[in-house]
CSV table of C-alpha atoms in Angstrom, one decimal:
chain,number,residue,atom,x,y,z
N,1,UNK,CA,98.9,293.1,107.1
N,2,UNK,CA,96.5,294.9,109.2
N,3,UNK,CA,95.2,290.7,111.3
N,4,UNK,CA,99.6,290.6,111.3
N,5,UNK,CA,100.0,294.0,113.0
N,6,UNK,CA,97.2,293.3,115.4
N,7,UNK,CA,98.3,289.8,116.9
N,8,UNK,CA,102.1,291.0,116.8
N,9,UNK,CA,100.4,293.7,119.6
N,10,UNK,CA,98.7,291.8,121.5
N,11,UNK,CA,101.1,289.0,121.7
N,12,UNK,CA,103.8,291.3,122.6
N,13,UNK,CA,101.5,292.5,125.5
N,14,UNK,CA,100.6,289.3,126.8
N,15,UNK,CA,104.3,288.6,126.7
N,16,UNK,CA,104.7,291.4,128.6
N,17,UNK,CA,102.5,290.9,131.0
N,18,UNK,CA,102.5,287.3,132.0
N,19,UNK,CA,106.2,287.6,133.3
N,20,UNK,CA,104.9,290.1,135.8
N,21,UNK,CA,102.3,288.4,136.8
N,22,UNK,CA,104.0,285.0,137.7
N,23,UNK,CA,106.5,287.6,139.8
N,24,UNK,CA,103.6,288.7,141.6
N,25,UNK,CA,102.8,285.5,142.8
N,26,UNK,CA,103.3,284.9,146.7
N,27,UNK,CA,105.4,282.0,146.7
N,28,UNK,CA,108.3,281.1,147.9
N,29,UNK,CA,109.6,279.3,144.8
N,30,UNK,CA,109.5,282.1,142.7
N,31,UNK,CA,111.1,284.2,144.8
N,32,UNK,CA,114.2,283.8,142.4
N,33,UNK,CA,112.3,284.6,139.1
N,34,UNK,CA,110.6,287.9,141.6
N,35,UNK,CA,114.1,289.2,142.2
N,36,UNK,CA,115.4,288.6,138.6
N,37,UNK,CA,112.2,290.7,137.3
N,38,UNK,CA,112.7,293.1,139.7
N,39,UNK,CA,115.9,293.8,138.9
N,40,UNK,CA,115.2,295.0,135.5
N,41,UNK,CA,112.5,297.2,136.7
N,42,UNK,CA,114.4,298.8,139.5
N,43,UNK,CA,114.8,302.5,139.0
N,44,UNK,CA,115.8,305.8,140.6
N,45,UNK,CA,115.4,305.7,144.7
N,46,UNK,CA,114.8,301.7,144.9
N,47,UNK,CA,118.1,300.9,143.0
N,48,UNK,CA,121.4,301.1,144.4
N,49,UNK,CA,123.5,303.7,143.0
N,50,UNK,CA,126.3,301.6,143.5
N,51,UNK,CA,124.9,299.1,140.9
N,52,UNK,CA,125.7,300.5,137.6
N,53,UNK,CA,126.5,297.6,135.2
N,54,UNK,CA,124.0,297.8,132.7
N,55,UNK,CA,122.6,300.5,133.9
N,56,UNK,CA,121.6,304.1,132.5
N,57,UNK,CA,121.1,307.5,134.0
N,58,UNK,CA,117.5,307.9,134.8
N,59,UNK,CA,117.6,311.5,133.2
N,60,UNK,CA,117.2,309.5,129.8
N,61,UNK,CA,113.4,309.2,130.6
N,62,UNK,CA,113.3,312.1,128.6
N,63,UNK,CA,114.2,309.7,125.5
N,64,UNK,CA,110.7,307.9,126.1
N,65,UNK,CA,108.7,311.1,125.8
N,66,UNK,CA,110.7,312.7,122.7
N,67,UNK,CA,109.9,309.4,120.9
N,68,UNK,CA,106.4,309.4,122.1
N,69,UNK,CA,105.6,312.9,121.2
N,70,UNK,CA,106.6,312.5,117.7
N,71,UNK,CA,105.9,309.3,116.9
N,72,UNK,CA,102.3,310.2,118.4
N,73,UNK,CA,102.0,313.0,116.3
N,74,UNK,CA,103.1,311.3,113.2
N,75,UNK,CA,100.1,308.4,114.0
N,76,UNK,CA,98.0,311.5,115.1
N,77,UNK,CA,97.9,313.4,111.8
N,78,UNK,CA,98.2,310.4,109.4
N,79,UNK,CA,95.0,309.0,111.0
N,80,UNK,CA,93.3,312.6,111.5
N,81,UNK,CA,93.9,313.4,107.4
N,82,UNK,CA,92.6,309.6,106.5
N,83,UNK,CA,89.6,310.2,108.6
N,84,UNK,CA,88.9,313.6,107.5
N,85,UNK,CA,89.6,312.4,103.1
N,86,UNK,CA,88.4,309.0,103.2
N,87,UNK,CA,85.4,308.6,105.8
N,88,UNK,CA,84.0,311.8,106.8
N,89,UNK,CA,80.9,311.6,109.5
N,90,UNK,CA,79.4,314.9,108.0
N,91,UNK,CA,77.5,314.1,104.8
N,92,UNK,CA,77.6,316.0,101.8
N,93,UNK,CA,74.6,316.9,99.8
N,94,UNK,CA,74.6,314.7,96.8
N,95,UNK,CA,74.5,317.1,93.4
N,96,UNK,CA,75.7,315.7,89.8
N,97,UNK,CA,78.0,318.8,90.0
N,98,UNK,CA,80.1,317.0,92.8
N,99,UNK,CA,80.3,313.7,90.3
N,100,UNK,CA,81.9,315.7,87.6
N,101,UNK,CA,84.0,317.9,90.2
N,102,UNK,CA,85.3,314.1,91.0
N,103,UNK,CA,85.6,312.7,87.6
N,104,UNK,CA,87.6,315.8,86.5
N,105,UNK,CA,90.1,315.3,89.4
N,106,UNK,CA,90.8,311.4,87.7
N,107,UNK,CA,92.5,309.0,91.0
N,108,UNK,CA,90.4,311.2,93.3
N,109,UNK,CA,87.2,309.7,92.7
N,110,UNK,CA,88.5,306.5,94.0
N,111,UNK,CA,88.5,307.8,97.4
N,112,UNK,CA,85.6,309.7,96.6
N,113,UNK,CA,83.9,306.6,96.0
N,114,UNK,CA,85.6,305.0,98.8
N,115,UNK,CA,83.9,307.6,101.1
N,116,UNK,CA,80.5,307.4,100.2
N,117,UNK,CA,80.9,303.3,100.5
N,118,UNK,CA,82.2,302.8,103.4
N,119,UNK,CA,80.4,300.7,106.6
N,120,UNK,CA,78.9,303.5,109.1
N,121,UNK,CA,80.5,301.5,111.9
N,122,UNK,CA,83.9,301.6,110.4
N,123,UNK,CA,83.8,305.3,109.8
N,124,UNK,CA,83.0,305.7,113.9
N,125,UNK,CA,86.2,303.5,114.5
N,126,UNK,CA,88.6,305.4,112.4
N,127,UNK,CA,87.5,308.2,114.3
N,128,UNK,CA,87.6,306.7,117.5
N,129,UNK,CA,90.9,306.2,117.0
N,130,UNK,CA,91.7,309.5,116.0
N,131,UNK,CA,89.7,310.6,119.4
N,132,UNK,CA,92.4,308.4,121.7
N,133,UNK,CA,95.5,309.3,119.6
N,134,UNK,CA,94.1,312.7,120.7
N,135,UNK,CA,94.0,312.1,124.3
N,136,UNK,CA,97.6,310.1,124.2
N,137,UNK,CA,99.0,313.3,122.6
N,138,UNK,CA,97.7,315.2,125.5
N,139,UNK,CA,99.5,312.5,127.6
N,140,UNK,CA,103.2,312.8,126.3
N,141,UNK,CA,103.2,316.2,125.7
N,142,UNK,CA,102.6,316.6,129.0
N,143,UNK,CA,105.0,314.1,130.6
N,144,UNK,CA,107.6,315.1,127.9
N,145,UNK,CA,107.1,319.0,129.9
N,146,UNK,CA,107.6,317.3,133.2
N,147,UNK,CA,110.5,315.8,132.5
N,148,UNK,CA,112.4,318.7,131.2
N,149,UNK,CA,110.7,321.5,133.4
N,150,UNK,CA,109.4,319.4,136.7
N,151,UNK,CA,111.9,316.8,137.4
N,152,UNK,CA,115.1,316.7,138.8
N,153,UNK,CA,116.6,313.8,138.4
N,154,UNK,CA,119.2,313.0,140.7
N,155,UNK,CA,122.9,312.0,139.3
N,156,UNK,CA,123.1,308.4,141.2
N,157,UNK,CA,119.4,307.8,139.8
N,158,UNK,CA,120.0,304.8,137.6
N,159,UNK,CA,117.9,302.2,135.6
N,160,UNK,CA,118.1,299.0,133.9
N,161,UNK,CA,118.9,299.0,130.5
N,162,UNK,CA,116.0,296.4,129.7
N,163,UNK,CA,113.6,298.8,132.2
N,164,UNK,CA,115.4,301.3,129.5
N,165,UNK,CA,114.5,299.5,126.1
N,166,UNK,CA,110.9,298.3,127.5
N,167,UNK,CA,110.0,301.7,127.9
N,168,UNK,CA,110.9,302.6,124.0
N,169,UNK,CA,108.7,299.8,122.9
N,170,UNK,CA,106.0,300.7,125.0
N,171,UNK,CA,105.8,304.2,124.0
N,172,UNK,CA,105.9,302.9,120.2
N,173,UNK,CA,103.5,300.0,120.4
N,174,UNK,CA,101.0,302.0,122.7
N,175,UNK,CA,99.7,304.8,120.3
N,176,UNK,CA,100.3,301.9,117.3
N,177,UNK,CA,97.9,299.9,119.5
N,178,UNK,CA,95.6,302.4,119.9
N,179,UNK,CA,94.8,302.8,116.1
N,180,UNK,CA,95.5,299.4,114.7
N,181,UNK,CA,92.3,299.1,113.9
N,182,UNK,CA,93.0,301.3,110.8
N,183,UNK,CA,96.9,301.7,110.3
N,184,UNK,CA,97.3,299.5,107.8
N,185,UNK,CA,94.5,301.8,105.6
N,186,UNK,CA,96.5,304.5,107.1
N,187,UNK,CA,99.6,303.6,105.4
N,188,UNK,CA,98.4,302.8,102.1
N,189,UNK,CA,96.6,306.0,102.2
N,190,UNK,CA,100.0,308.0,103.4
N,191,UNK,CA,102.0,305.9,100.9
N,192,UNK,CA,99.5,306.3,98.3
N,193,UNK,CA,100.1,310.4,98.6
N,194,UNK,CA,103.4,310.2,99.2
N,195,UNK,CA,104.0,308.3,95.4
N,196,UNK,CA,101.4,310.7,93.9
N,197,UNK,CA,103.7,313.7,95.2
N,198,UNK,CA,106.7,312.0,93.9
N,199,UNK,CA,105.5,311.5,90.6
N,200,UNK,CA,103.4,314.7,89.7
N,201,UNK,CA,105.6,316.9,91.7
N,202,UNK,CA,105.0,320.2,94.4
N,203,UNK,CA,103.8,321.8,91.3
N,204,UNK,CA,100.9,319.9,90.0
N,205,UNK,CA,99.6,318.6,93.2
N,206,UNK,CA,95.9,319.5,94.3
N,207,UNK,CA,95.5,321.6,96.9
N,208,UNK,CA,94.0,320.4,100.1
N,209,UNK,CA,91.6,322.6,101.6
N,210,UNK,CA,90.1,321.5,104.2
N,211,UNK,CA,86.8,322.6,106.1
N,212,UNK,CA,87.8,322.9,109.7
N,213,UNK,CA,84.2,322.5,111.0
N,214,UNK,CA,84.2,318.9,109.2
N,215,UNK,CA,87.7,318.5,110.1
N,216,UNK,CA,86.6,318.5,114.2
N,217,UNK,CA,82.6,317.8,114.1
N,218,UNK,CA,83.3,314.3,114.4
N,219,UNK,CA,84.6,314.1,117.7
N,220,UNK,CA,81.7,316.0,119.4
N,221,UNK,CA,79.5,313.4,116.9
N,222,UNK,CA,81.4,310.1,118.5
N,223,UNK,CA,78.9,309.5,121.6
N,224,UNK,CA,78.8,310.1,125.2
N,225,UNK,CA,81.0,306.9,126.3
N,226,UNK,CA,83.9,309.1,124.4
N,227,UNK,CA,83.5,311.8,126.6
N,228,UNK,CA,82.8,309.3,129.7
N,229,UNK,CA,86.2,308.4,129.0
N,230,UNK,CA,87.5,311.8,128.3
N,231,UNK,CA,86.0,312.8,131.8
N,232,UNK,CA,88.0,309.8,133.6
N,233,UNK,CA,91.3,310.4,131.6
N,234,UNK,CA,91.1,314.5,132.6
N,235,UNK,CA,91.0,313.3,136.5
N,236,UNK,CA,93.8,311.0,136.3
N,237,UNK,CA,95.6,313.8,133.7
N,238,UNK,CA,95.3,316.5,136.7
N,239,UNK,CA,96.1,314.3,139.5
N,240,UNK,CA,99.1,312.8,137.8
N,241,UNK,CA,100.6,316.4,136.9
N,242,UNK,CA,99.9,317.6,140.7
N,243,UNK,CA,101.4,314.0,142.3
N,244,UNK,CA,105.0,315.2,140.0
N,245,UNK,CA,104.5,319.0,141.1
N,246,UNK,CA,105.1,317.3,144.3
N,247,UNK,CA,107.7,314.5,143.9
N,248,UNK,CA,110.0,317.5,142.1
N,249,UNK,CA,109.2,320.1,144.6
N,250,UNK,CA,110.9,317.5,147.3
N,251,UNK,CA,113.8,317.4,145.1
N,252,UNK,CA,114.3,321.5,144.3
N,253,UNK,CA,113.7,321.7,148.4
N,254,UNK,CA,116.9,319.7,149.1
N,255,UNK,CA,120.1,320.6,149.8
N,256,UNK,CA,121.4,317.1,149.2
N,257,UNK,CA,120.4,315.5,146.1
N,258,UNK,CA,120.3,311.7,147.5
N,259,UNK,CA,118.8,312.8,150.6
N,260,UNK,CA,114.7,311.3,150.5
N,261,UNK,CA,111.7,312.9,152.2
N,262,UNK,CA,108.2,311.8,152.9
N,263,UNK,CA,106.1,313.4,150.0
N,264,UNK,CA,102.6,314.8,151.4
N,265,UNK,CA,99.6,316.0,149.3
N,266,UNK,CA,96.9,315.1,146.6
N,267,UNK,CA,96.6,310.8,146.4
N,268,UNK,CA,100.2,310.8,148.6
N,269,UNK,CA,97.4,310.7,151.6
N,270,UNK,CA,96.1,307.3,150.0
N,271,UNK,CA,98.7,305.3,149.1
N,272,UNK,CA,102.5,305.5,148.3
N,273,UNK,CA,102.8,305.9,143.9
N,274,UNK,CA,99.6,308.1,143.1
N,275,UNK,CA,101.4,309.2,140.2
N,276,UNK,CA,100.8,305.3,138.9
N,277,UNK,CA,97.6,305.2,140.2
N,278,UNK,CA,96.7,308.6,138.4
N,279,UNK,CA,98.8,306.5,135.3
N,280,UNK,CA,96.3,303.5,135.1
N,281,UNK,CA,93.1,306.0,135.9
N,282,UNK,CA,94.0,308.2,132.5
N,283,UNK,CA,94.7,304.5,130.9
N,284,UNK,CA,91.0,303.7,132.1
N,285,UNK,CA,89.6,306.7,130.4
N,286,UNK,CA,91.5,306.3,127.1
N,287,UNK,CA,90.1,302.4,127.3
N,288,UNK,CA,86.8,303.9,128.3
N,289,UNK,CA,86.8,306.2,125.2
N,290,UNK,CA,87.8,303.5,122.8
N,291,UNK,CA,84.4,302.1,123.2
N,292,UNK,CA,85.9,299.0,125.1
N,293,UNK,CA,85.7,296.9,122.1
N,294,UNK,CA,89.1,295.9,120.7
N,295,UNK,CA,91.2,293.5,122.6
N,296,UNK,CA,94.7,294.8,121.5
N,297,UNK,CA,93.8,298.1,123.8
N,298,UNK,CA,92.5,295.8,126.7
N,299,UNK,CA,95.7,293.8,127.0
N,300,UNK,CA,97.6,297.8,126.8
N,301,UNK,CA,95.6,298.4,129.9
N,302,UNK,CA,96.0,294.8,131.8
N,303,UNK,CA,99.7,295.7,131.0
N,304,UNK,CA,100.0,298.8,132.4
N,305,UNK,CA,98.1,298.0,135.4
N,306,UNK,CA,100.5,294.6,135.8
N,307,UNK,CA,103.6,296.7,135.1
N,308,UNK,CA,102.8,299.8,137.7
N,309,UNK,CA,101.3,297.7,140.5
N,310,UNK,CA,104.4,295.6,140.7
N,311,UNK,CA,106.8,298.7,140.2
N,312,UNK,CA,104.2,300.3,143.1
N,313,UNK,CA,104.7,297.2,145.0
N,314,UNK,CA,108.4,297.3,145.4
N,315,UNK,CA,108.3,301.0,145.9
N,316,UNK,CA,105.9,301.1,148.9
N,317,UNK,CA,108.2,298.4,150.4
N,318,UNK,CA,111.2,301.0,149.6
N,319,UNK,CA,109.1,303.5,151.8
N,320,UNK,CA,108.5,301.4,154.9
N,321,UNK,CA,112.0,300.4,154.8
N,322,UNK,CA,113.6,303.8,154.4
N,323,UNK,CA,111.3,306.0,157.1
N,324,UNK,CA,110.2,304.5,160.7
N,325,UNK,CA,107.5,307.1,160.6
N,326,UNK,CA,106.0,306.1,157.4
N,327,UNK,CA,102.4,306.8,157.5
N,328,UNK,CA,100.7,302.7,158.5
N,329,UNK,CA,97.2,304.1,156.8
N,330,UNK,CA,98.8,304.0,153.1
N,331,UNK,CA,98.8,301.2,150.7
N,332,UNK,CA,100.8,300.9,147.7
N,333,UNK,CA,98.6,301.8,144.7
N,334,UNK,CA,94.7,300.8,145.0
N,335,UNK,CA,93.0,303.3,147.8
N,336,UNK,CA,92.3,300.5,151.0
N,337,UNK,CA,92.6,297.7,149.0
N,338,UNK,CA,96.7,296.9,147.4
């Protein structure tokens, strides 16, 4: 299951990706196959509100980050609760005492066991995973906030039903890819409880206690690159949050809600969509903090870069287009460079 999982993922990004990538090409022949891909990923200001066959109100964003938040969460817990029974990072005196306390509790020494077996390295990836389901939960939460409390979306804004359905997959596979490493233990772990539960009932179920200094220790124990990436994922956090402060303050400041303005402030001085440039530098950190080893979360990253340069792209065209006074000195995502 768990080899299955992993290659669905990462064939699912590369599928993902390469269309995009063949779009981005400069030539002439693919203009066609550009404009097709473009059209599903057209939304809000860019698309024209007069196209509305299979089309959706932009508003349903919202949809992404309800799904994210609790799906998140569910990954979140699941992997925190496996991490914190079956492969703890603070060891436990040994005493014959703890043997009997374990043989008396019958299917528990299995995990028990389990725990005092398992590979040092794998303990530090379940809990790496838990780390970066940590910092995606930060994520959501946030953007779920901003969508309800900091955006206004505008009535005409449309998008794509595909731009629409790519996003729920995204927001699915994302936190799945960021723990794959250990889901399918996960599961058997949760389903494992969950059959336990059913048949000894509320009643006869051990209590779970847990030691809340054990419960968080590991994190601080991970290593510096964690909190490297931590550091990277914060800056790109804070600058995302200030770049939609200021996209939804243009929109409250209007009289006319299809009427666009020039936004000014924070990375707008750089380049045209520093709220996706703020996206890929958070992306960066959570990369950062997975160690950098697993290839299902680089091809999350090359994807999210691919998908928000060419949605940057189209939007900074959008911009020069629009307003004859455009500021010439900004680019469209990358600082000097794109």
């Amino acid at each position: 299951m768990e080899l299955g999982l992993v290659w669905l993922l990462r064939a699912a990004w590369i599928a993902g990706t390469l269309p995009i990538l063949v779009a981005s090409i400069p030539c002439s022949r693919l203009s066609s196959f550009h404009g097709l891909l473009l059209g599903f990923a057209k939304r809000g200001k860019i698309m024209q509100s007069s196209s509305k066959k299979f089309t959706l109100p932009q508003k349903f964003f919202g949809h992404f980050y309800v799904l994210a938040v609790v799906w998140t969460t569910i990954l979140l817990a699941a992997t925190w609760i496996y991490a914190y029974r079956t492969v703890p990072m603070v060891s436990k005196p040994f005493h014959y005492s703890t043997i009997a306390n374990q043989l008396a509790g019958g299917s528990h020494i299995f995990s028990w066991l389990k725990s005092h077996s398992t590979p040092v390295e794998y303990r530090y990836s379940v809990w790496r995973s838990v780390f970066v389901l940590l910092l995606m939960e930060v994520h959501v939460l946030r953007r779920l906030y901003e969508t309800i409390y900091v955006f206004n979306y505008s009535p005409s804004a449309r998008m794509h039903v595909l731009g629409y359905l790519t996003g729920l997959f995204f927001y699915t596979a994302a936190p799945l890819s960021l723990c794959c490493n250990c889901i399918p233990e996960v599961y058997k772990f949760v389903l494992n409880g969950v059959a336990e539960f059913i048949v000894k009932g509320k009643s006869r179920m051990p209590a779970m206690e847990i030691d809340w200094w054990e419960f968080v220790i590991p994190l601080v124990k991970l290593g510096w690159l964690q909190w490297i990436g931590a550091a990277i994922f914060l800056w790109g956090w804070i600058h995302q949050h200030h770049c939609h402060a200021i996209l939804g303050s243009l929109r409250e400041s209007r009289e006319q809600a299809d009427e666009y303005v020039i936004p000014h402030g924070d990375w707008f001085k750089f380049v045209s969509s520093p709220h996706y440039l703020a996206e890929i530098v958070l992306y960066s950190g959570v990369l950062v903090a997975s160690g950098g080893r697993d290839l299902t979360i680089w091809l999350l990253f090359v994807f999210v870069v691919a998908n928000l340069a060419f949605a940057a792209a189209e939007t900074h065209r959008w911009y020069l287009r629009k307003f004859e006074n455009y500021p010439r000195n900004r680019v469209a995502i990358i600082p000097f460079v794109y």
